C-alpha cells in the first residue's frame, strides 16, 4: 500500500508557519499582508472558493478585502476596479476569481493585474519568470504540488514525470516546474493531452504521474507503473446517498486500486486541494515582504 501524501496536514503546517511569520511582522511593527479578491456574479462554487480564501486569510492573521460585483458589470468597470487595487498601497496581493462572465475577456483582466500583486501567478510576467527559473509567483495548484513533493522528500531528479493535461493553471506550469534545474525538478518530463496517442503506454513508464485531466477516476491501476508516485489534481462531486451532504468527492485517479500499486499517492479529498489555499497565502506573504520583485 502506498504512502499517503497528506495535503490537509501539510497545508495546516504551512498555514501555521505563515501565521508565525505574521506574528513576527506585527511584533516588528511591520505591515500585515493584505489580500484582495474580486468575485464577479453568484456562481456557487466560486463563492465557496473565495469564502474559503478569505477565511484562510483571517486564520493566519492577514487582512483581506472581498470586492463583489454583479455579473452584469462591464469589462471596463472591472478593469477599473483592478487598476484601483493595483494602485492601492494597502493591498499586497490581488486575485480575480475565475470563471468570469462570457462578455469579459479573462486575458484582458489578467493582463491588467500588476505582476507585483499577481499572487495567483497567472500574468504573462509571472509565467515567464517561472519558466526562466527567476523568482516568481507560481500558480497555486502546481506550487502546492511542488511543496508536497518537497516535504515528502520525493526524489525527482532523473525520474520520468508524466503530466496528464496541459491547462494554463495546472498541467502546463507543472511540466515546466518538474523540468527546471533544481529540486523538486530535474525530471525528464512528458506533457500529455487529448491528442496524445497511446497515453496508457506512456503513463506506464512514469516514475511520477501527475494527473490533471478533469475526468473522474480516469487513471486506473493498469496505467500505472508499480512503485510510481501518483499526484491526483482532479476534484469531482458525485452523488452518494450514504453521505449527509448527498455527495462525495473523487479525483481523476481510481484511488483504491492505484494506491495498491503506487509507492505514494495523494488522496481526494485531502491531497492537492488544501495545498492550493496554502500556496496562495504563501504568495501573498511573499508579496507583502517584496520577496519576488524586490
Ligand atoms: P482542463 O482545463 O479541463 O484541462 C484538462 C486537460 O486534460 C486538457 O489539457 C486536455 O487536453 C486534457 N485531456 C482531456 N482529455 C484527455 C484525454 N483523453 N487524454 C489525455 N489528456 C486529456 O482542467 P484543469 O483546469 O487543468 O483541471 C483538471 C482537474 O483538476 C479538474 O478536475 C479540476 O476540477 C481539478 N482542479 C483541482 C484544483 C485543486 O486545487 N485541487 C485546482 C485546479 C483544478 P486538451 O488541452 O487537448 O484539451
mmCIF file of C-alpha atoms and ligand atoms in Angstrom:
data_model
loop_
_atom_site.group_PDB
_atom_site.id
_atom_site.type_symbol
_atom_site.label_atom_id
_atom_site.label_comp_id
_atom_site.label_asym_id
_atom_site.label_seq_id
_atom_site.Cartn_x
_atom_site.Cartn_y
_atom_site.Cartn_z
ATOM 1 C CA UNK A 1 0.000 0.000 0.000
ATOM 2 C CA UNK A 2 1.253 3.441 -0.942
ATOM 3 C CA UNK A 3 2.324 6.175 1.451
ATOM 4 C CA UNK A 4 -0.473 8.728 1.728
ATOM 5 C CA UNK A 5 0.698 12.222 0.795
ATOM 6 C CA UNK A 6 -1.381 14.228 3.232
ATOM 7 C CA UNK A 7 -2.175 17.639 1.769
ATOM 8 C CA UNK A 8 -4.512 18.569 4.594
ATOM 9 C CA UNK A 9 -1.863 18.106 7.274
ATOM 10 C CA UNK A 10 0.858 19.740 5.153
ATOM 11 C CA UNK A 11 -1.332 22.744 4.368
ATOM 12 C CA UNK A 12 -2.043 23.183 8.086
ATOM 13 C CA UNK A 13 1.701 23.113 8.780
ATOM 14 C CA UNK A 14 2.314 25.767 6.112
ATOM 15 C CA UNK A 15 -0.523 27.917 7.430
ATOM 16 C CA UNK A 16 0.865 27.803 10.943
ATOM 17 C CA UNK A 17 4.329 28.737 9.609
ATOM 18 C CA UNK A 18 2.727 31.704 7.833
ATOM 19 C CA UNK A 19 0.789 32.679 10.974
ATOM 20 C CA UNK A 20 4.087 32.595 12.886
ATOM 21 C CA UNK A 21 5.670 34.955 10.383
ATOM 22 C CA UNK A 22 2.659 37.313 10.642
ATOM 23 C CA UNK A 23 3.118 37.439 14.423
ATOM 24 C CA UNK A 24 6.777 38.385 13.895
ATOM 25 C CA UNK A 25 5.822 41.093 11.397
ATOM 26 C CA UNK A 26 3.319 42.507 13.887
ATOM 27 C CA UNK A 27 5.885 42.413 16.691
ATOM 28 C CA UNK A 28 8.361 44.261 14.446
ATOM 29 C CA UNK A 29 5.681 46.889 13.742
ATOM 30 C CA UNK A 30 5.602 45.920 10.045
ATOM 31 C CA UNK A 31 2.669 45.859 7.649
ATOM 32 C CA UNK A 32 0.331 42.875 7.890
ATOM 33 C CA UNK A 33 -0.143 41.146 4.475
ATOM 34 C CA UNK A 34 -3.384 42.127 2.770
ATOM 35 C CA UNK A 35 -5.095 40.070 0.047
ATOM 36 C CA UNK A 36 -7.904 41.441 -2.133
ATOM 37 C CA UNK A 37 -10.240 39.107 -4.023
ATOM 38 C CA UNK A 38 -12.664 40.132 -6.754
ATOM 39 C CA UNK A 39 -15.715 37.940 -7.215
ATOM 40 C CA UNK A 40 -17.996 38.595 -10.174
ATOM 41 C CA UNK A 41 -21.528 37.118 -10.104
ATOM 42 C CA UNK A 42 -23.154 34.496 -7.908
ATOM 43 C CA UNK A 43 -21.697 31.187 -9.053
ATOM 44 C CA UNK A 44 -21.979 28.831 -6.051
ATOM 45 C CA UNK A 45 -18.603 27.092 -6.464
ATOM 46 C CA UNK A 46 -16.776 30.415 -6.966
ATOM 47 C CA UNK A 47 -18.394 31.841 -3.824
ATOM 48 C CA UNK A 48 -17.312 28.784 -1.849
ATOM 49 C CA UNK A 49 -13.712 29.075 -3.110
ATOM 50 C CA UNK A 50 -13.482 32.820 -2.403
ATOM 51 C CA UNK A 51 -15.025 32.455 1.051
ATOM 52 C CA UNK A 52 -12.504 29.723 1.874
ATOM 53 C CA UNK A 53 -9.651 32.009 0.772
ATOM 54 C CA UNK A 54 -10.938 34.945 2.860
ATOM 55 C CA UNK A 55 -11.401 32.672 5.892
ATOM 56 C CA UNK A 56 -7.866 31.295 5.476
ATOM 57 C CA UNK A 57 -6.544 34.886 5.434
ATOM 58 C CA UNK A 58 -8.249 35.552 8.755
ATOM 59 C CA UNK A 59 -6.852 32.347 10.234
ATOM 60 C CA UNK A 60 -3.228 33.287 9.504
ATOM 61 C CA UNK A 61 -3.732 36.926 10.564
ATOM 62 C CA UNK A 62 -3.793 38.551 7.110
ATOM 63 C CA UNK A 63 -6.120 41.361 6.233
ATOM 64 C CA UNK A 64 -8.483 40.686 3.356
ATOM 65 C CA UNK A 65 -10.866 42.624 1.168
ATOM 66 C CA UNK A 66 -13.591 40.962 -0.861
ATOM 67 C CA UNK A 67 -14.935 43.036 -3.762
ATOM 68 C CA UNK A 68 -18.224 41.611 -5.053
ATOM 69 C CA UNK A 69 -19.523 42.730 -8.436
ATOM 70 C CA UNK A 70 -22.743 41.875 -10.261
ATOM 71 C CA UNK A 71 -22.396 39.578 -13.278
ATOM 72 C CA UNK A 72 -23.708 42.483 -15.366
ATOM 73 C CA UNK A 73 -20.561 44.525 -14.596
ATOM 74 C CA UNK A 74 -18.886 45.757 -17.788
ATOM 75 C CA UNK A 75 -15.353 44.787 -18.727
ATOM 76 C CA UNK A 76 -14.340 48.424 -18.439
ATOM 77 C CA UNK A 77 -15.735 48.714 -14.912
ATOM 78 C CA UNK A 78 -13.956 45.545 -13.817
ATOM 79 C CA UNK A 79 -10.669 46.744 -15.328
ATOM 80 C CA UNK A 80 -11.078 49.984 -13.367
ATOM 81 C CA UNK A 81 -11.531 48.047 -10.097
ATOM 82 C CA UNK A 82 -8.362 46.081 -10.858
ATOM 83 C CA UNK A 83 -6.500 49.288 -11.609
ATOM 84 C CA UNK A 84 -7.625 50.885 -8.333
ATOM 85 C CA UNK A 85 -6.387 47.863 -6.366
ATOM 86 C CA UNK A 86 -3.116 47.906 -8.347
ATOM 87 C CA UNK A 87 -2.556 51.454 -7.121
ATOM 88 C CA UNK A 88 -3.712 50.889 -3.531
ATOM 89 C CA UNK A 89 -0.564 50.692 -1.369
ATOM 90 C CA UNK A 90 -2.508 48.973 1.433
ATOM 91 C CA UNK A 91 -3.135 45.866 -0.705
ATOM 92 C CA UNK A 92 -0.291 43.435 -1.403
ATOM 93 C CA UNK A 93 -1.976 40.702 -3.432
ATOM 94 C CA UNK A 94 -4.943 40.568 -5.819
ATOM 95 C CA UNK A 95 -6.863 37.614 -7.189
ATOM 96 C CA UNK A 96 -9.766 37.662 -9.613
ATOM 97 C CA UNK A 97 -11.856 34.534 -9.115
ATOM 98 C CA UNK A 98 -12.455 32.653 -12.362
ATOM 99 C CA UNK A 99 -14.546 31.947 -14.360
ATOM 100 C CA UNK A 100 -15.702 35.398 -15.444
ATOM 101 C CA UNK A 101 -18.931 36.052 -17.366
ATOM 102 C CA UNK A 102 -18.615 35.484 -21.147
ATOM 103 C CA UNK A 103 -18.718 39.185 -22.027
ATOM 104 C CA UNK A 104 -15.469 39.796 -20.103
ATOM 105 C CA UNK A 105 -12.073 38.836 -21.507
ATOM 106 C CA UNK A 106 -10.087 36.794 -18.962
ATOM 107 C CA UNK A 107 -6.890 37.684 -20.856
ATOM 108 C CA UNK A 108 -7.548 41.437 -20.619
ATOM 109 C CA UNK A 109 -8.348 41.255 -16.915
ATOM 110 C CA UNK A 110 -5.362 39.020 -16.135
ATOM 111 C CA UNK A 111 -3.060 41.297 -18.094
ATOM 112 C CA UNK A 112 -4.322 44.317 -16.121
ATOM 113 C CA UNK A 113 -3.203 42.870 -12.768
ATOM 114 C CA UNK A 114 0.080 44.371 -11.664
ATOM 115 C CA UNK A 115 2.615 41.484 -11.755
ATOM 116 C CA UNK A 116 3.888 42.542 -8.303
ATOM 117 C CA UNK A 117 0.401 41.828 -6.870
ATOM 118 C CA UNK A 118 -0.416 38.774 -9.034
ATOM 119 C CA UNK A 119 -0.393 36.194 -6.231
ATOM 120 C CA UNK A 120 -2.306 33.695 -8.422
ATOM 121 C CA UNK A 121 0.725 33.685 -10.737
ATOM 122 C CA UNK A 122 -1.436 33.960 -13.873
ATOM 123 C CA UNK A 123 0.045 37.054 -15.551
ATOM 124 C CA UNK A 124 2.431 36.631 -18.501
ATOM 125 C CA UNK A 125 5.149 38.239 -16.403
ATOM 126 C CA UNK A 126 4.945 35.633 -13.638
ATOM 127 C CA UNK A 127 4.510 32.689 -16.013
ATOM 128 C CA UNK A 128 7.605 33.898 -17.904
ATOM 129 C CA UNK A 129 9.624 34.395 -14.732
ATOM 130 C CA UNK A 130 8.663 30.899 -13.565
ATOM 131 C CA UNK A 131 9.772 29.425 -16.911
ATOM 132 C CA UNK A 132 13.096 31.269 -16.611
ATOM 133 C CA UNK A 133 13.545 29.943 -13.061
ATOM 134 C CA UNK A 134 13.540 33.519 -11.735
ATOM 135 C CA UNK A 135 11.767 34.469 -8.500
ATOM 136 C CA UNK A 136 8.050 34.401 -9.404
ATOM 137 C CA UNK A 137 4.589 33.897 -8.007
ATOM 138 C CA UNK A 138 3.927 30.327 -9.111
ATOM 139 C CA UNK A 139 0.285 29.349 -9.716
ATOM 140 C CA UNK A 140 -1.178 27.940 -6.518
ATOM 141 C CA UNK A 141 -2.021 24.377 -7.577
ATOM 142 C CA UNK A 142 1.323 23.494 -9.217
ATOM 143 C CA UNK A 143 3.147 25.271 -6.419
ATOM 144 C CA UNK A 144 1.223 23.228 -3.849
ATOM 145 C CA UNK A 145 2.245 20.010 -5.625
ATOM 146 C CA UNK A 146 5.901 21.068 -5.658
ATOM 147 C CA UNK A 147 5.695 21.751 -1.932
ATOM 148 C CA UNK A 148 4.157 18.314 -1.281
ATOM 149 C CA UNK A 149 6.942 16.577 -3.258
ATOM 150 C CA UNK A 150 9.493 18.559 -1.260
ATOM 151 C CA UNK A 151 8.004 17.945 2.164
ATOM 152 C CA UNK A 152 7.623 14.220 1.443
ATOM 153 C CA UNK A 153 11.236 14.043 0.167
ATOM 154 C CA UNK A 154 10.149 12.542 -3.150
ATOM 155 C CA UNK A 155 13.165 12.074 -5.414
ATOM 156 C CA UNK A 156 12.530 13.843 -8.723
ATOM 157 C CA UNK A 157 15.993 14.126 -10.307
ATOM 158 C CA UNK A 158 16.367 11.899 -13.375
ATOM 159 C CA UNK A 159 12.860 10.499 -12.928
ATOM 160 C CA UNK A 160 10.363 10.259 -15.741
ATOM 161 C CA UNK A 161 7.482 12.567 -14.861
ATOM 162 C CA UNK A 162 4.330 12.273 -16.932
ATOM 163 C CA UNK A 163 1.776 15.066 -16.648
ATOM 164 C CA UNK A 164 -1.736 14.464 -17.992
ATOM 165 C CA UNK A 165 -3.394 17.753 -19.005
ATOM 166 C CA UNK A 166 -1.904 20.998 -20.330
ATOM 167 C CA UNK A 167 -4.159 23.687 -18.835
ATOM 168 C CA UNK A 168 -2.573 27.059 -18.119
ATOM 169 C CA UNK A 169 -3.380 26.746 -14.416
ATOM 170 C CA UNK A 170 -2.183 23.197 -13.744
ATOM 171 C CA UNK A 171 -0.649 20.897 -16.366
ATOM 172 C CA UNK A 172 1.475 23.351 -18.332
ATOM 173 C CA UNK A 173 3.179 25.077 -15.371
ATOM 174 C CA UNK A 174 3.574 21.688 -13.684
ATOM 175 C CA UNK A 175 5.557 20.364 -16.644
ATOM 176 C CA UNK A 176 7.837 23.432 -16.590
ATOM 177 C CA UNK A 177 8.440 23.177 -12.841
ATOM 178 C CA UNK A 178 9.293 19.471 -12.961
ATOM 179 C CA UNK A 179 11.826 20.066 -15.743
ATOM 180 C CA UNK A 180 13.528 23.027 -14.027
ATOM 181 C CA UNK A 181 17.091 22.751 -12.861
ATOM 182 C CA UNK A 182 16.582 22.398 -9.111
ATOM 183 C CA UNK A 183 14.708 20.416 -6.503
ATOM 184 C CA UNK A 184 11.943 19.454 -6.966
ATOM 185 C CA UNK A 185 12.716 19.279 -10.666
ATOM 186 C CA UNK A 186 15.380 17.814 -12.921
ATOM 187 C CA UNK A 187 12.826 15.277 -14.112
ATOM 188 C CA UNK A 188 12.506 14.130 -17.698
ATOM 189 C CA UNK A 189 9.028 15.378 -18.445
ATOM 190 C CA UNK A 190 6.355 14.181 -20.856
ATOM 191 C CA UNK A 191 3.345 16.501 -21.113
ATOM 192 C CA UNK A 192 0.288 14.677 -22.456
ATOM 193 C CA UNK A 193 -3.117 15.957 -23.612
ATOM 194 C CA UNK A 194 -6.195 14.936 -25.554
ATOM 195 C CA UNK A 195 -4.262 14.432 -28.806
ATOM 196 C CA UNK A 196 -1.666 12.151 -27.207
ATOM 197 C CA UNK A 197 -1.539 8.716 -28.832
ATOM 198 C CA UNK A 198 -1.046 5.608 -26.659
ATOM 199 C CA UNK A 199 -1.466 7.527 -23.396
ATOM 200 C CA UNK A 200 -1.571 4.358 -21.320
ATOM 201 C CA UNK A 201 1.784 3.147 -22.689
ATOM 202 C CA UNK A 202 3.328 6.478 -21.725
ATOM 203 C CA UNK A 203 1.830 6.595 -18.239
ATOM 204 C CA UNK A 204 3.118 3.065 -17.558
ATOM 205 C CA UNK A 205 6.661 4.432 -17.865
ATOM 206 C CA UNK A 206 6.073 7.258 -15.356
ATOM 207 C CA UNK A 207 8.011 7.285 -12.091
ATOM 208 C CA UNK A 208 5.917 10.333 -11.148
ATOM 209 C CA UNK A 209 2.440 10.652 -12.620
ATOM 210 C CA UNK A 210 0.617 13.979 -12.212
ATOM 211 C CA UNK A 211 -2.989 13.791 -13.321
ATOM 212 C CA UNK A 212 -4.989 16.938 -14.185
ATOM 213 C CA UNK A 213 -7.368 15.688 -16.859
ATOM 214 C CA UNK A 214 -10.697 16.593 -15.266
ATOM 215 C CA UNK A 215 -12.259 13.134 -15.828
ATOM 216 C CA UNK A 216 -13.456 11.161 -12.778
ATOM 217 C CA UNK A 217 -11.332 8.078 -11.994
ATOM 218 C CA UNK A 218 -9.758 8.136 -15.462
ATOM 219 C CA UNK A 219 -6.416 6.690 -14.349
ATOM 220 C CA UNK A 220 -6.713 3.017 -13.452
ATOM 221 C CA UNK A 221 -4.142 0.624 -11.988
ATOM 222 C CA UNK A 222 -3.209 -0.850 -15.386
ATOM 223 C CA UNK A 223 -1.990 2.619 -16.475
ATOM 224 C CA UNK A 224 0.429 2.925 -13.549
ATOM 225 C CA UNK A 225 3.977 1.587 -13.140
ATOM 226 C CA UNK A 226 4.491 -0.362 -9.881
ATOM 227 C CA UNK A 227 6.090 1.959 -7.305
ATOM 228 C CA UNK A 228 5.118 5.197 -9.082
ATOM 229 C CA UNK A 229 4.329 8.400 -7.191
ATOM 230 C CA UNK A 230 0.815 9.486 -8.191
ATOM 231 C CA UNK A 231 -0.477 13.038 -7.746
ATOM 232 C CA UNK A 232 -4.210 13.449 -8.355
ATOM 233 C CA UNK A 233 -5.317 17.017 -9.100
ATOM 234 C CA UNK A 234 -8.902 16.221 -10.132
ATOM 235 C CA UNK A 235 -11.918 17.068 -7.996
ATOM 236 C CA UNK A 236 -15.389 15.779 -8.849
ATOM 237 C CA UNK A 237 -18.589 15.682 -6.847
ATOM 238 C CA UNK A 238 -20.588 12.512 -7.262
ATOM 239 C CA UNK A 239 -23.957 11.690 -5.750
ATOM 240 C CA UNK A 240 -23.748 9.493 -2.650
ATOM 241 C CA UNK A 241 -26.909 8.908 -0.662
ATOM 242 C CA UNK A 242 -24.922 7.382 2.205
ATOM 243 C CA UNK A 243 -23.455 10.842 2.926
ATOM 244 C CA UNK A 244 -25.280 13.531 4.867
ATOM 245 C CA UNK A 245 -24.388 16.058 2.168
ATOM 246 C CA UNK A 246 -25.699 13.728 -0.554
ATOM 247 C CA UNK A 247 -22.366 13.698 -2.388
ATOM 248 C CA UNK A 248 -18.715 12.734 -2.061
ATOM 249 C CA UNK A 249 -15.557 13.886 -3.765
ATOM 250 C CA UNK A 250 -13.438 11.763 -6.070
ATOM 251 C CA UNK A 251 -10.386 12.527 -8.192
ATOM 252 C CA UNK A 252 -9.050 11.818 -11.670
ATOM 253 C CA UNK A 253 -7.444 8.622 -10.323
ATOM 254 C CA UNK A 254 -9.193 5.410 -9.269
ATOM 255 C CA UNK A 255 -7.759 5.692 -5.791
ATOM 256 C CA UNK A 256 -8.250 2.228 -4.253
ATOM 257 C CA UNK A 257 -6.652 0.131 -6.985
ATOM 258 C CA UNK A 258 -3.926 2.678 -7.848
ATOM 259 C CA UNK A 259 -2.946 3.050 -4.170
ATOM 260 C CA UNK A 260 -2.268 -0.724 -4.133
ATOM 261 C CA UNK A 261 0.342 -0.283 -6.868
ATOM 262 C CA UNK A 262 1.865 3.156 -6.227
ATOM 263 C CA UNK A 263 4.631 3.940 -3.719
ATOM 264 C CA UNK A 264 2.995 7.254 -2.723
ATOM 265 C CA UNK A 265 -0.317 8.895 -3.651
ATOM 266 C CA UNK A 266 -2.399 11.972 -2.889
ATOM 267 C CA UNK A 267 -5.987 11.263 -1.786
ATOM 268 C CA UNK A 268 -9.081 13.196 -2.878
ATOM 269 C CA UNK A 269 -10.202 14.990 -0.808
ATOM 270 C CA UNK A 270 -7.252 15.938 1.404
ATOM 271 C CA UNK A 271 -4.443 15.877 -1.169
ATOM 272 C CA UNK A 272 -3.726 18.623 -3.659
ATOM 273 C CA UNK A 273 -6.880 20.648 -2.913
ATOM 274 C CA UNK A 274 -5.972 22.010 0.551
ATOM 275 C CA UNK A 275 -2.473 22.923 -0.685
ATOM 276 C CA UNK A 276 -3.888 25.404 -3.179
ATOM 277 C CA UNK A 277 -5.034 27.850 -0.489
ATOM 278 C CA UNK A 278 -1.799 27.449 1.487
ATOM 279 C CA UNK A 279 0.150 28.370 -1.687
ATOM 280 C CA UNK A 280 -1.980 31.457 -2.246
ATOM 281 C CA UNK A 281 -1.327 32.600 1.320
ATOM 282 C CA UNK A 282 2.377 31.952 0.874
ATOM 283 C CA UNK A 283 2.453 34.027 -2.324
ATOM 284 C CA UNK A 284 0.643 36.848 -0.505
ATOM 285 C CA UNK A 285 3.247 36.770 2.242
ATOM 286 C CA UNK A 286 5.989 36.951 -0.413
ATOM 287 C CA UNK A 287 4.190 39.930 -1.975
ATOM 288 C CA UNK A 288 3.902 41.764 1.348
ATOM 289 C CA UNK A 289 7.585 41.176 2.062
ATOM 290 C CA UNK A 290 8.519 42.178 -1.503
ATOM 291 C CA UNK A 291 10.459 38.936 -1.939
ATOM 292 C CA UNK A 292 9.664 38.299 -5.624
ATOM 293 C CA UNK A 293 10.046 41.617 -7.429
ATOM 294 C CA UNK A 294 12.305 43.187 -4.807
HETATM 295 P P1 LIG B 1 -8.859 21.498 -18.023
HETATM 296 O O1 LIG B 1 -8.554 22.924 -18.274
HETATM 297 O O2 LIG B 1 -10.197 20.938 -18.387
HETATM 298 O O3 LIG B 1 -7.734 20.645 -18.768
HETATM 299 C C1 LIG B 1 -7.844 19.267 -18.928
HETATM 300 C C2 LIG B 1 -6.666 18.777 -19.735
HETATM 301 O O4 LIG B 1 -6.799 17.370 -19.900
HETATM 302 C C3 LIG B 1 -6.564 19.399 -21.126
HETATM 303 O O5 LIG B 1 -5.232 19.781 -21.389
HETATM 304 C C4 LIG B 1 -6.993 18.264 -22.052
HETATM 305 O O6 LIG B 1 -6.331 18.236 -23.299
HETATM 306 C C5 LIG B 1 -6.566 17.052 -21.257
HETATM 307 N N1 LIG B 1 -7.333 15.865 -21.674
HETATM 308 C C6 LIG B 1 -8.676 15.775 -21.844
HETATM 309 N N2 LIG B 1 -8.992 14.535 -22.246
HETATM 310 C C7 LIG B 1 -7.833 13.833 -22.337
HETATM 311 C C8 LIG B 1 -7.517 12.504 -22.714
HETATM 312 N N3 LIG B 1 -8.463 11.616 -23.060
HETATM 313 N N4 LIG B 1 -6.224 12.121 -22.689
HETATM 314 C C9 LIG B 1 -5.242 12.985 -22.322
HETATM 315 N N5 LIG B 1 -5.497 14.277 -21.952
HETATM 316 C C10 LIG B 1 -6.784 14.682 -21.978
HETATM 317 O O7 LIG B 1 -8.636 21.099 -16.497
HETATM 318 P P2 LIG B 1 -7.795 21.791 -15.309
HETATM 319 O O8 LIG B 1 -8.327 23.134 -15.034
HETATM 320 O O9 LIG B 1 -6.339 21.591 -15.536
HETATM 321 O O10 LIG B 1 -8.270 20.833 -14.110
HETATM 322 C C11 LIG B 1 -8.104 19.435 -14.124
HETATM 323 C C12 LIG B 1 -8.794 18.831 -12.926
HETATM 324 O O11 LIG B 1 -8.201 19.348 -11.759
HETATM 325 C C13 LIG B 1 -10.278 19.155 -12.790
HETATM 326 O O12 LIG B 1 -10.929 18.048 -12.207
HETATM 327 C C14 LIG B 1 -10.302 20.338 -11.845
HETATM 328 O O13 LIG B 1 -11.517 20.415 -11.121
HETATM 329 C C15 LIG B 1 -9.176 19.986 -10.932
HETATM 330 N N6 LIG B 1 -8.509 21.131 -10.304
HETATM 331 C C16 LIG B 1 -8.220 20.997 -8.983
HETATM 332 C C17 LIG B 1 -7.541 22.000 -8.320
HETATM 333 C C18 LIG B 1 -7.200 21.817 -6.890
HETATM 334 O O14 LIG B 1 -6.943 22.775 -6.190
HETATM 335 N N7 LIG B 1 -7.139 20.585 -6.416
HETATM 336 C C19 LIG B 1 -7.164 23.156 -8.989
HETATM 337 C C20 LIG B 1 -7.441 23.260 -10.352
HETATM 338 C C21 LIG B 1 -8.101 22.214 -10.995
HETATM 339 P P3 LIG B 1 -6.530 19.397 -24.424
HETATM 340 O O15 LIG B 1 -5.684 20.554 -23.963
HETATM 341 O O16 LIG B 1 -6.024 18.760 -25.661
HETATM 342 O O17 LIG B 1 -7.993 19.713 -24.446
#
